[in-house]
Short mmCIF file of C-alpha atoms in Angstrom, two decimals:
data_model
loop_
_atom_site.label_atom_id
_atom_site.label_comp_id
_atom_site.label_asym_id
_atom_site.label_seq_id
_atom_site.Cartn_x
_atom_site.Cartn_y
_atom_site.Cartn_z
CA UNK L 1221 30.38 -51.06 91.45
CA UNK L 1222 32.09 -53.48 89.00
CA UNK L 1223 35.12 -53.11 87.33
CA UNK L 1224 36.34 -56.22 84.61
CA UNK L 1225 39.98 -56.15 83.69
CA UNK L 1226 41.73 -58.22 81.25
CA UNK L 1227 45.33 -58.73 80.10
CA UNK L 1228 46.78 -61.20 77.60
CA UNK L 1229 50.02 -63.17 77.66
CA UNK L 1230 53.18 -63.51 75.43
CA UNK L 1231 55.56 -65.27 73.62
CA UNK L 1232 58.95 -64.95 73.00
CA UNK L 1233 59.36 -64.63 69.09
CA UNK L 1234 63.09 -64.60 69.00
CA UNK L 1235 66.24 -64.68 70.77
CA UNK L 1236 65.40 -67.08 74.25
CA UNK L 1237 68.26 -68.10 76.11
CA UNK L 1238 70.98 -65.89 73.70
CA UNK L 1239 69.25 -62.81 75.19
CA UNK L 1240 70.64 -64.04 78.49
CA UNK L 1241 74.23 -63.57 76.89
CA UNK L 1242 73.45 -60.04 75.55
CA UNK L 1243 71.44 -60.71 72.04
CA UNK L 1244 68.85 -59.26 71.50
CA UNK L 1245 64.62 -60.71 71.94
CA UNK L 1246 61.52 -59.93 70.71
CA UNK L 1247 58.51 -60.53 72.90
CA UNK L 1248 54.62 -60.37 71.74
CA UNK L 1249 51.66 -60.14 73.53
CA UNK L 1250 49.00 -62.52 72.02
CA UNK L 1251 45.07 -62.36 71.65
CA UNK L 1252 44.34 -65.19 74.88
CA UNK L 1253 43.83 -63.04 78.01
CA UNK L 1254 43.45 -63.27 81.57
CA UNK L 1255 40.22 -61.57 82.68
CA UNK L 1256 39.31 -60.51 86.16
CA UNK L 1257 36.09 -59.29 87.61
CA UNK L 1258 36.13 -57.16 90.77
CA UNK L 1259 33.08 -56.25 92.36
CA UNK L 1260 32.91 -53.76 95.65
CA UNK L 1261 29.13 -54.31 97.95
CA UNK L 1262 26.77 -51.87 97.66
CA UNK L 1263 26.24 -50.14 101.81
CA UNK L 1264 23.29 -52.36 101.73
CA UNK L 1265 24.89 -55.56 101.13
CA UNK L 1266 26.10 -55.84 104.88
CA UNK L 1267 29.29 -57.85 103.50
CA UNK L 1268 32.52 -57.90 105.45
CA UNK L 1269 34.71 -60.80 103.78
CA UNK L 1270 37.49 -60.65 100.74
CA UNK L 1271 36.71 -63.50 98.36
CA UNK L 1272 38.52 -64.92 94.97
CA UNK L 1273 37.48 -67.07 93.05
CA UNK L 1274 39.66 -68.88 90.97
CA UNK L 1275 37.67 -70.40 87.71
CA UNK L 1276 39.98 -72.77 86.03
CA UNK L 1277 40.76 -74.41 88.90
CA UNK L 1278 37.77 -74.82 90.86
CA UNK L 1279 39.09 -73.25 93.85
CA UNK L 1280 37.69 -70.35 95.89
CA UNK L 1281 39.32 -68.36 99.20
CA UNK L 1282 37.33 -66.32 101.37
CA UNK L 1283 38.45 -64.21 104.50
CA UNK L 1284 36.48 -61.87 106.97
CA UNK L 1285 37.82 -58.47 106.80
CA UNK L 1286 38.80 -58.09 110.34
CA UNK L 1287 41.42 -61.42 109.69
CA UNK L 1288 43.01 -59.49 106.97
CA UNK L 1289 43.80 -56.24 109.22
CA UNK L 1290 45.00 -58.49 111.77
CA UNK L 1291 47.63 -60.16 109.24
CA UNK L 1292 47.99 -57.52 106.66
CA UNK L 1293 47.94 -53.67 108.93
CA UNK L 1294 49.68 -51.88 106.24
CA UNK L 1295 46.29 -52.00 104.74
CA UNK L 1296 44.46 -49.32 106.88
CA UNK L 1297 47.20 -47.18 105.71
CA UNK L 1298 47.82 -48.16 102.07
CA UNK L 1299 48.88 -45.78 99.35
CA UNK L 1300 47.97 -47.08 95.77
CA UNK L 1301 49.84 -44.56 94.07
CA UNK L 1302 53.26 -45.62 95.44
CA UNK L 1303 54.44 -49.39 94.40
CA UNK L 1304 56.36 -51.51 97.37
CA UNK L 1305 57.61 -54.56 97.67
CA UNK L 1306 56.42 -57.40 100.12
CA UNK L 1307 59.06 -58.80 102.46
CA UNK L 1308 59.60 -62.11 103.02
CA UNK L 1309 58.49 -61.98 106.84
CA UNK L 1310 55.22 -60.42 105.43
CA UNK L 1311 54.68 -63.59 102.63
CA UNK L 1312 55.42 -66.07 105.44
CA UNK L 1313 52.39 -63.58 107.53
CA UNK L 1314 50.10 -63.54 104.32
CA UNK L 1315 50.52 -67.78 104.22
CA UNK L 1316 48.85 -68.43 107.67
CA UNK L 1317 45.81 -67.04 106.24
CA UNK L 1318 46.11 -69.76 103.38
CA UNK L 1319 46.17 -72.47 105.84
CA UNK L 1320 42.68 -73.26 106.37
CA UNK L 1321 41.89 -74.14 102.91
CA UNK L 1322 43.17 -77.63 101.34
CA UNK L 1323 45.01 -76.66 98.59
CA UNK L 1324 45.23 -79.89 96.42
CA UNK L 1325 48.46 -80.90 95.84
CA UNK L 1326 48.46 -80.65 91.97
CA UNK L 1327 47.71 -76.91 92.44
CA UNK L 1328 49.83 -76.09 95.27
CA UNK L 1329 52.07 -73.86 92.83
CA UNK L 1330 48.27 -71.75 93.43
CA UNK L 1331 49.39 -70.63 96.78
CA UNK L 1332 52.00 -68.12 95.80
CA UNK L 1333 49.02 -66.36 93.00
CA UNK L 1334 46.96 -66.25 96.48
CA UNK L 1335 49.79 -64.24 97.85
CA UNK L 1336 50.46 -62.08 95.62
CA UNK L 1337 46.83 -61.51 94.89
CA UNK L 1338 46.27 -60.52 98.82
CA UNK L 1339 49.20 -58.44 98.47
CA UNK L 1340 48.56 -56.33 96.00
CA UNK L 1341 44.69 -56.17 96.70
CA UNK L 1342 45.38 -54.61 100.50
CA UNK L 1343 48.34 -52.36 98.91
CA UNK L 1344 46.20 -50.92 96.56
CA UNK L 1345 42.27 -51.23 97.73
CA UNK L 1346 43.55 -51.73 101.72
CA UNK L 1347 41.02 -53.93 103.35
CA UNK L 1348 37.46 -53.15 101.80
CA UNK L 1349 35.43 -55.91 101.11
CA UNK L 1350 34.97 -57.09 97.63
CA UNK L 1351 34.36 -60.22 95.45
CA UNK L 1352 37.51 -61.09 92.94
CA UNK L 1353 36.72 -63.54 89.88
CA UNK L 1354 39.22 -64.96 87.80
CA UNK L 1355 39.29 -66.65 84.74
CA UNK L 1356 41.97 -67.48 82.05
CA UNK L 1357 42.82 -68.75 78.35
CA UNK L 1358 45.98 -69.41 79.15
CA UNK L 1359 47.58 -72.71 80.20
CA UNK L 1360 49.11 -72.54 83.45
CA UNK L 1361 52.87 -72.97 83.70
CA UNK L 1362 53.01 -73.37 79.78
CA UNK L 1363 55.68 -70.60 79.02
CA UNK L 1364 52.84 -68.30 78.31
CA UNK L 1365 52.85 -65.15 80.94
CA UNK L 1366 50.22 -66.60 82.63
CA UNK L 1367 51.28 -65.47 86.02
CA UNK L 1368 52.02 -61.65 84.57
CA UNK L 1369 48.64 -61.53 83.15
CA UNK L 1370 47.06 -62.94 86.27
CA UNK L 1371 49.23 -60.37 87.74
CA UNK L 1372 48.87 -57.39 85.57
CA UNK L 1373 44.96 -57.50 85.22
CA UNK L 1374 44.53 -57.73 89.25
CA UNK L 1375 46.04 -54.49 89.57
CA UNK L 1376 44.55 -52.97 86.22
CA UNK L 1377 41.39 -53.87 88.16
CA UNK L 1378 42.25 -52.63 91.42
CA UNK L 1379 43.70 -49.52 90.16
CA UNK L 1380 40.61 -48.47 88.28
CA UNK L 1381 38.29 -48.80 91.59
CA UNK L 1382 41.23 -46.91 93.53
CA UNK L 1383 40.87 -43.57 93.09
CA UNK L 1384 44.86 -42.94 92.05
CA UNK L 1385 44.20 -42.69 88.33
CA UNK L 1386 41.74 -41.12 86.23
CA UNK L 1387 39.03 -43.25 84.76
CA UNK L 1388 36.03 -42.47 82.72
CA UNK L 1389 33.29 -44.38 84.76
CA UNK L 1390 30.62 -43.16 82.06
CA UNK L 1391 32.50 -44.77 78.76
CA UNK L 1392 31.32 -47.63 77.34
CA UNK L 1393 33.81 -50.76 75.98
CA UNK L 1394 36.81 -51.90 76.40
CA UNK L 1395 39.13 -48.81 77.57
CA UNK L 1396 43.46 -48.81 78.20
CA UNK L 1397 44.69 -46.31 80.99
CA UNK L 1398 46.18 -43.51 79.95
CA UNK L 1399 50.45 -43.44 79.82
CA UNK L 1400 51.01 -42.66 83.59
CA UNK L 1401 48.25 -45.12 84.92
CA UNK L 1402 49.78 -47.89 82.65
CA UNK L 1403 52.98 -47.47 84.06
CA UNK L 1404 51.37 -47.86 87.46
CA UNK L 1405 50.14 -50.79 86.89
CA UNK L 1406 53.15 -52.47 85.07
CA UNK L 1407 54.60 -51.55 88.71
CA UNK L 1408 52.45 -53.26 90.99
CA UNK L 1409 51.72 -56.31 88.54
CA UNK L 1410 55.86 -56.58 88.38
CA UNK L 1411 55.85 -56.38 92.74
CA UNK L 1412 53.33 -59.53 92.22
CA UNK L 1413 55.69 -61.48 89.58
CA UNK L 1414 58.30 -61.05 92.41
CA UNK L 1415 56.27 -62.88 94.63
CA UNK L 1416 55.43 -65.75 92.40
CA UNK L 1417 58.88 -65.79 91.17
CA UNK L 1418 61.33 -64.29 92.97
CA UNK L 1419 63.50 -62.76 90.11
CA UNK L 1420 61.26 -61.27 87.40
CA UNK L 1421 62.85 -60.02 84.45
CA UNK L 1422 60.05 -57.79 84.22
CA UNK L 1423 59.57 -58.69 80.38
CA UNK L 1424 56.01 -60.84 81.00
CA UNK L 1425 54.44 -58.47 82.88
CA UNK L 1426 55.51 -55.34 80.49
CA UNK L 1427 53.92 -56.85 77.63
CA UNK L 1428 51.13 -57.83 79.15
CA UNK L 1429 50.18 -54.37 79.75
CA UNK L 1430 51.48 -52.34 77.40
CA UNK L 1431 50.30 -55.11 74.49
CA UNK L 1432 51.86 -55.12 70.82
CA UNK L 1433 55.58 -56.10 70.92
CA UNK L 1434 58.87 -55.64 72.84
CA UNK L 1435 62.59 -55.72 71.92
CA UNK L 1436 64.90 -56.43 74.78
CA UNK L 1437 68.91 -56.10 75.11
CA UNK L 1438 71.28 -55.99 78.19
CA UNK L 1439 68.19 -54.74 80.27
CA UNK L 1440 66.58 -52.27 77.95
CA UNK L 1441 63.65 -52.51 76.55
CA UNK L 1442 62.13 -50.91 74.06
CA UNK L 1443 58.34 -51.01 72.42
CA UNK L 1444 57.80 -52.18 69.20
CA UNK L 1445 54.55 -50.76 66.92
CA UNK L 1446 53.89 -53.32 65.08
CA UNK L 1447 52.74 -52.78 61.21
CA UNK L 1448 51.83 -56.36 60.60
CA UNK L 1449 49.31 -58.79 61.23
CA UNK L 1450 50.56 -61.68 62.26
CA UNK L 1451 48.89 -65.18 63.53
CA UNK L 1452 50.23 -67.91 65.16
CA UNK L 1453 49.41 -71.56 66.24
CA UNK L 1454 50.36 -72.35 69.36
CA UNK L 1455 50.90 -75.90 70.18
CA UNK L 1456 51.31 -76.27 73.96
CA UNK L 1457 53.20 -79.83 74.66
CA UNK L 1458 52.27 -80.22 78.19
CA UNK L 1459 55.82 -81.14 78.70
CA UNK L 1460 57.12 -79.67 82.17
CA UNK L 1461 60.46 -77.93 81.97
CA UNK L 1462 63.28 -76.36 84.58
CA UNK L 1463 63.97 -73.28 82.81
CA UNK L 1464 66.62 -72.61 85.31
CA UNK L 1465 68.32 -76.18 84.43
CA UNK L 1466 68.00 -75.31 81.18
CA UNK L 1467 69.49 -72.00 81.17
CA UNK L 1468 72.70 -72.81 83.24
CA UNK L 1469 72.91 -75.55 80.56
CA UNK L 1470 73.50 -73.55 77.56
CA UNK L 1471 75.90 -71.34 80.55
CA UNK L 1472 77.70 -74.64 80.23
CA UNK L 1473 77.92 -74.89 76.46
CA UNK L 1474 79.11 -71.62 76.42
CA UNK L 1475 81.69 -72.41 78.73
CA UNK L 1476 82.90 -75.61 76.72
CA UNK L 1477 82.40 -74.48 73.12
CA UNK L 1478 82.96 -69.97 74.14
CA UNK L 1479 83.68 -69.36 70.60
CA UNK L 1480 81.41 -71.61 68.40
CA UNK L 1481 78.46 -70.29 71.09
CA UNK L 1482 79.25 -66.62 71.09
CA UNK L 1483 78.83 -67.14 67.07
CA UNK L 1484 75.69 -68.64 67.89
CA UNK L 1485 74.66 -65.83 70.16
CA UNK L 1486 75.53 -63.38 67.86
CA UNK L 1487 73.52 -64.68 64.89
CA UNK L 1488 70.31 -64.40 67.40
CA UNK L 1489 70.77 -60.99 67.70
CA UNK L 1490 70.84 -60.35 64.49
CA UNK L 1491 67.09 -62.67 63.75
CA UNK L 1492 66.16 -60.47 66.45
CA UNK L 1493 66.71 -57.25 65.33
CA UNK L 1494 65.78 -58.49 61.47
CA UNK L 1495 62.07 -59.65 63.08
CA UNK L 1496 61.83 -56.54 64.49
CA UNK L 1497 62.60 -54.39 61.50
CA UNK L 1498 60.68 -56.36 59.62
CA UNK L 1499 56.96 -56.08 61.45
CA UNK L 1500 57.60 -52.35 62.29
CA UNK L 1501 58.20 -51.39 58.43
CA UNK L 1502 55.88 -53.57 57.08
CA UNK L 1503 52.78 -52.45 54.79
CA UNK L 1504 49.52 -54.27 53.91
CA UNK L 1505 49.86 -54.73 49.96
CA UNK L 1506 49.64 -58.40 49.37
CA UNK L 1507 53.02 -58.44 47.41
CA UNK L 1508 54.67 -57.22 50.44
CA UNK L 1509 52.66 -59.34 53.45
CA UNK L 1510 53.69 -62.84 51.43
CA UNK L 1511 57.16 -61.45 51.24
CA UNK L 1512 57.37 -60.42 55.12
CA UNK L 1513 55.55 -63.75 55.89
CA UNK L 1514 58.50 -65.73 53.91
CA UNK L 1515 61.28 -63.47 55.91
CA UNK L 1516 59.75 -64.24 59.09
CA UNK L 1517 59.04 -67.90 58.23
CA UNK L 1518 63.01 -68.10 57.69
CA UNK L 1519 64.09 -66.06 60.65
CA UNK L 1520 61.73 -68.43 62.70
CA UNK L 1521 63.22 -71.57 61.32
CA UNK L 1522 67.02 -70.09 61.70
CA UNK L 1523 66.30 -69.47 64.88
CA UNK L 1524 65.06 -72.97 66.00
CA UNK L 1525 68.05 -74.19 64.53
CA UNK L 1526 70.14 -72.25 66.55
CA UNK L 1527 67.90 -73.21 69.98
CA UNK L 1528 68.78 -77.16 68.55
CA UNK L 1529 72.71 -75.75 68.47
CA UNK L 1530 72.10 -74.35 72.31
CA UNK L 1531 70.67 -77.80 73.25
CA UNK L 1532 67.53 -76.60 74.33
CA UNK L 1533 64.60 -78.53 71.83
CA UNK L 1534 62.68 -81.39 72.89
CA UNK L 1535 61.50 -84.69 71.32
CA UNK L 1536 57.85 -83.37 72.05
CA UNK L 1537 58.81 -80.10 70.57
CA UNK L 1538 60.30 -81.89 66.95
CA UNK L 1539 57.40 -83.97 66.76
CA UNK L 1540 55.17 -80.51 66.59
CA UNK L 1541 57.60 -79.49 63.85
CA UNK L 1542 57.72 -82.01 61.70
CA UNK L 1543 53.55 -82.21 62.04
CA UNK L 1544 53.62 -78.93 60.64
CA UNK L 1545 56.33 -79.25 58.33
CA UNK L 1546 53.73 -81.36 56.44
CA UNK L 1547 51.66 -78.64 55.61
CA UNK L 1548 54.62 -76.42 54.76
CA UNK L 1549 54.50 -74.46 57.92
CA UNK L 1550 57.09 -72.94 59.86
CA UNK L 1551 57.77 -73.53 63.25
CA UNK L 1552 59.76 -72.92 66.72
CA UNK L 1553 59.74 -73.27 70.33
CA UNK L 1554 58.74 -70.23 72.41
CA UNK L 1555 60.24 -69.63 76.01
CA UNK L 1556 62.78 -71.59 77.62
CA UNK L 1557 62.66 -75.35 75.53
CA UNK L 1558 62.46 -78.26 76.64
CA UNK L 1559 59.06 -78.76 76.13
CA UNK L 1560 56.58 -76.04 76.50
CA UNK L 1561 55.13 -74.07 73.88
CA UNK L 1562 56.09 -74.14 69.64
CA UNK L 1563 55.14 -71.26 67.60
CA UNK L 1564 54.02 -72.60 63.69
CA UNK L 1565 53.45 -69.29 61.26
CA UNK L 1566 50.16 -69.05 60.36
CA UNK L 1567 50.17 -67.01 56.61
CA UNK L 1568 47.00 -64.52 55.98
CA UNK L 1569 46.43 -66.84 53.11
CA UNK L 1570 46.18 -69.71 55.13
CA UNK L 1571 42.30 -71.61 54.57
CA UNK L 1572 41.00 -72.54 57.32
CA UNK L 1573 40.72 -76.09 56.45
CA UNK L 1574 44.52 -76.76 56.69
CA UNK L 1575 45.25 -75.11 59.76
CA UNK L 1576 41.81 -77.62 60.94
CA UNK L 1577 43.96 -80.18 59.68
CA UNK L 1578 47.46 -78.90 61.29
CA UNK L 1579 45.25 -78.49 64.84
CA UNK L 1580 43.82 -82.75 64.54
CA UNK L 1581 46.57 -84.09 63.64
CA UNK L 1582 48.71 -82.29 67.00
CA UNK L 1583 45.91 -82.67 68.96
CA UNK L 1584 45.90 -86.70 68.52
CA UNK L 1585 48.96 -86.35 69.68
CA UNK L 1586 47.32 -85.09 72.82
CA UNK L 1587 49.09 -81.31 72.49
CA UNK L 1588 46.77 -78.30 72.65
CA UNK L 1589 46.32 -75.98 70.18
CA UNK L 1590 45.19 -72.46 70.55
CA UNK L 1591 45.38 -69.94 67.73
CA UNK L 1592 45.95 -66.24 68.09
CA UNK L 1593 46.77 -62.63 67.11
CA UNK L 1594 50.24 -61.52 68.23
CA UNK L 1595 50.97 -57.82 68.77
CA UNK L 1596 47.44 -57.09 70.21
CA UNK L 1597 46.23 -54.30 72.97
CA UNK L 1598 47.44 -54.95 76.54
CA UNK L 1599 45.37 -54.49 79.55
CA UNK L 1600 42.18 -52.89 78.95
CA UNK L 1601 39.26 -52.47 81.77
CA UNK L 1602 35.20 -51.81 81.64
CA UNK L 1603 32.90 -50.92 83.92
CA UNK L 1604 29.77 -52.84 84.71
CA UNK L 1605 27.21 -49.90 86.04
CA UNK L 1606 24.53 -52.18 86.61
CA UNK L 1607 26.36 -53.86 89.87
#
């Protein structure tokens, strides 16, 4: 039996950093997904090991069933239907296992996916054997929820093989879990963010499975239908960035300039809550989609003047805005700054041929561009009957 999961990321389209000081954000998921294929021997296959394969960067992991029970013995008892958390002594247990494969040092940062994928596989599946593929259109460590997808279609896979939801083996397509199972697996994905991250907000991962968009204040968060078609260009810098340096940055700010930045802060919240407003009551007359295109367009480029005010732009990300300002596009960074990703507005009546133009003109300036749907479906699973 084989199940394929996917799961796509997300971007932040307004209110980074200010949401940290109570504004309001809007998150998105977008149409680039992480995909996973999970495949369980047949009795007659005679195969005792755990295997994942990691596409994208050439790196496979393979372990004999009886070293897993010796590390991991919670999974001869595991209960898929009940979320936990993995302690630190058990991370430091689930790393010996990692130390017979040489990890290259440009993808040690891998390690802690390995973890939390051999977590949350012997939480939820215990210690059966099976063979894990995983690919990705996301960039790695590009502000994009690649972890939470990686995260959130493991267990969207794992779950549907489980037996603790309800699944329709016989439909064909693309299928979402039902409320109950969805909220399952926004559990167990979050339990593997925690891993990889230590303090999840929780945000990635939540879009990432429930899809469309998300509005976020002081904790809550709430799920957006979205009423809009929307497209974006995403220009990835390839610029590293601390988001923790940069957040206690603007913390500073605040602290130097409290009543010029709570101003600032405040005027987030309300692009935040406009942008929201805005793609939930929207309709698809052509009078109306140019004139919640031009809203947005200005909400977007308020709010990247208010990220400048914060301190938290980027040469690399001005040079993607002014490309684009060119073409009369509208433009902003997505996440925490710095570098990272930039959002440009891509309008319905967009041709082709300029955004071509837009994408060669970043692109010799060695930036990758990917272009995509926001507000899509979140994690969605198939079955494969012929394995």
């Amino acid at each position: 039996m084989e199940v394929r999961a996917r799961a796509p990321g997300k971007i932040i389209l307004a209110g980074e950093h200010a949401v940290v000081h109570g504004s309001a954000a809007v998150a998105a998921s977008i149409g680039l997904y992480t995909s996973v294929s999970l495949r369980l021997p047949s009795p007659d296959d005679n195969d005792d090991t755990l295997t994942l394969h990691l596409m994208d960067v050439g790196l496979e992991f393979s372990w004999p069933i009886g070293r897993i029970k010796e590390i991991l013995p919670h999974s001869v008892n595991n209960d898929a239907s009940s979320p936990t958390t993995c302690s630190e002594e058990t991370i430091k247990l689930i790393l010996t296992v990692l130390e017979d494969f040489n990890i290259p040092e440009a993808n040690i940062g891998i390690a802690s996916g390995v973890v939390s994928f051999l977590w949350l596989y012997t939480s939820i599946l215990g210690n059966k054997a099976a063979k894990v593929i995983v690919s990705s259109e996301l960039p790695l460590g590009s502000g994009l929820g690649s972890s939470a997808a990686f995260c959130v279609s493991l267990s969207g896979a794992m779950l549907a093989l489980s037996g603790s939801v309800e699944v329709d083996f016989d439909q064909d397509g693309w299928i979402s879990f039902g409320e109950k199972a969805q909220q399952l697996a926004n559990k167990w994905a979050f339990e593997g963010e925690k891993i990889i991250h230590g303090k999840p907000s929780g945000i990635d991962n939540t879009v990432s499975t429930f899809g469309n968009l998300i509005k976020f204040k002081a904790g809550a968060l709430s799920c957006i239908k979205s009423n809009m078609t929307l497209k974006m260009l995403i220009t990835n810098t390839k610029v590293g960035r601390n988001t923790k340096a940069l957040v206690a940055s603007v913390a500073e700010r605040k602290k130097r300039h409290p009543d010029a930045m709570t101003s600032v802060f405040a005027a987030v919240d309300f692009i935040s809550n406009e942008f929201a407003s805005i793609i939930q009551s929207a309709s698809n007359f052509d009078d109306d989609v140019t004139n919640n295109e031009q809203r947005i367009s200005e909400l977007m480029e308020m709010n990247q003047g208010l990220l400048r005010c914060m301190g938290v732009s980027h040469t690399s990300i001005e040079t993607v805005l002014q490309t684009t300002a060119k073409y009369d596009l509208t433009s902003k960074l997505t996440g925490a700054g710095g570098g990272g990703c930039v959002l440009t507005l891509l309008p319905a009546l967009l041709s082709a041929t300029v955004i071509d133009k837009v994408v060669g003109e970043l692109e010799q300036d060695e930036f990758q561009c990917l272009v995509a749907e926001i507000g899509g479906n979140g994690l969605e699973f198939r079955f494969d009957r012929r394995s």
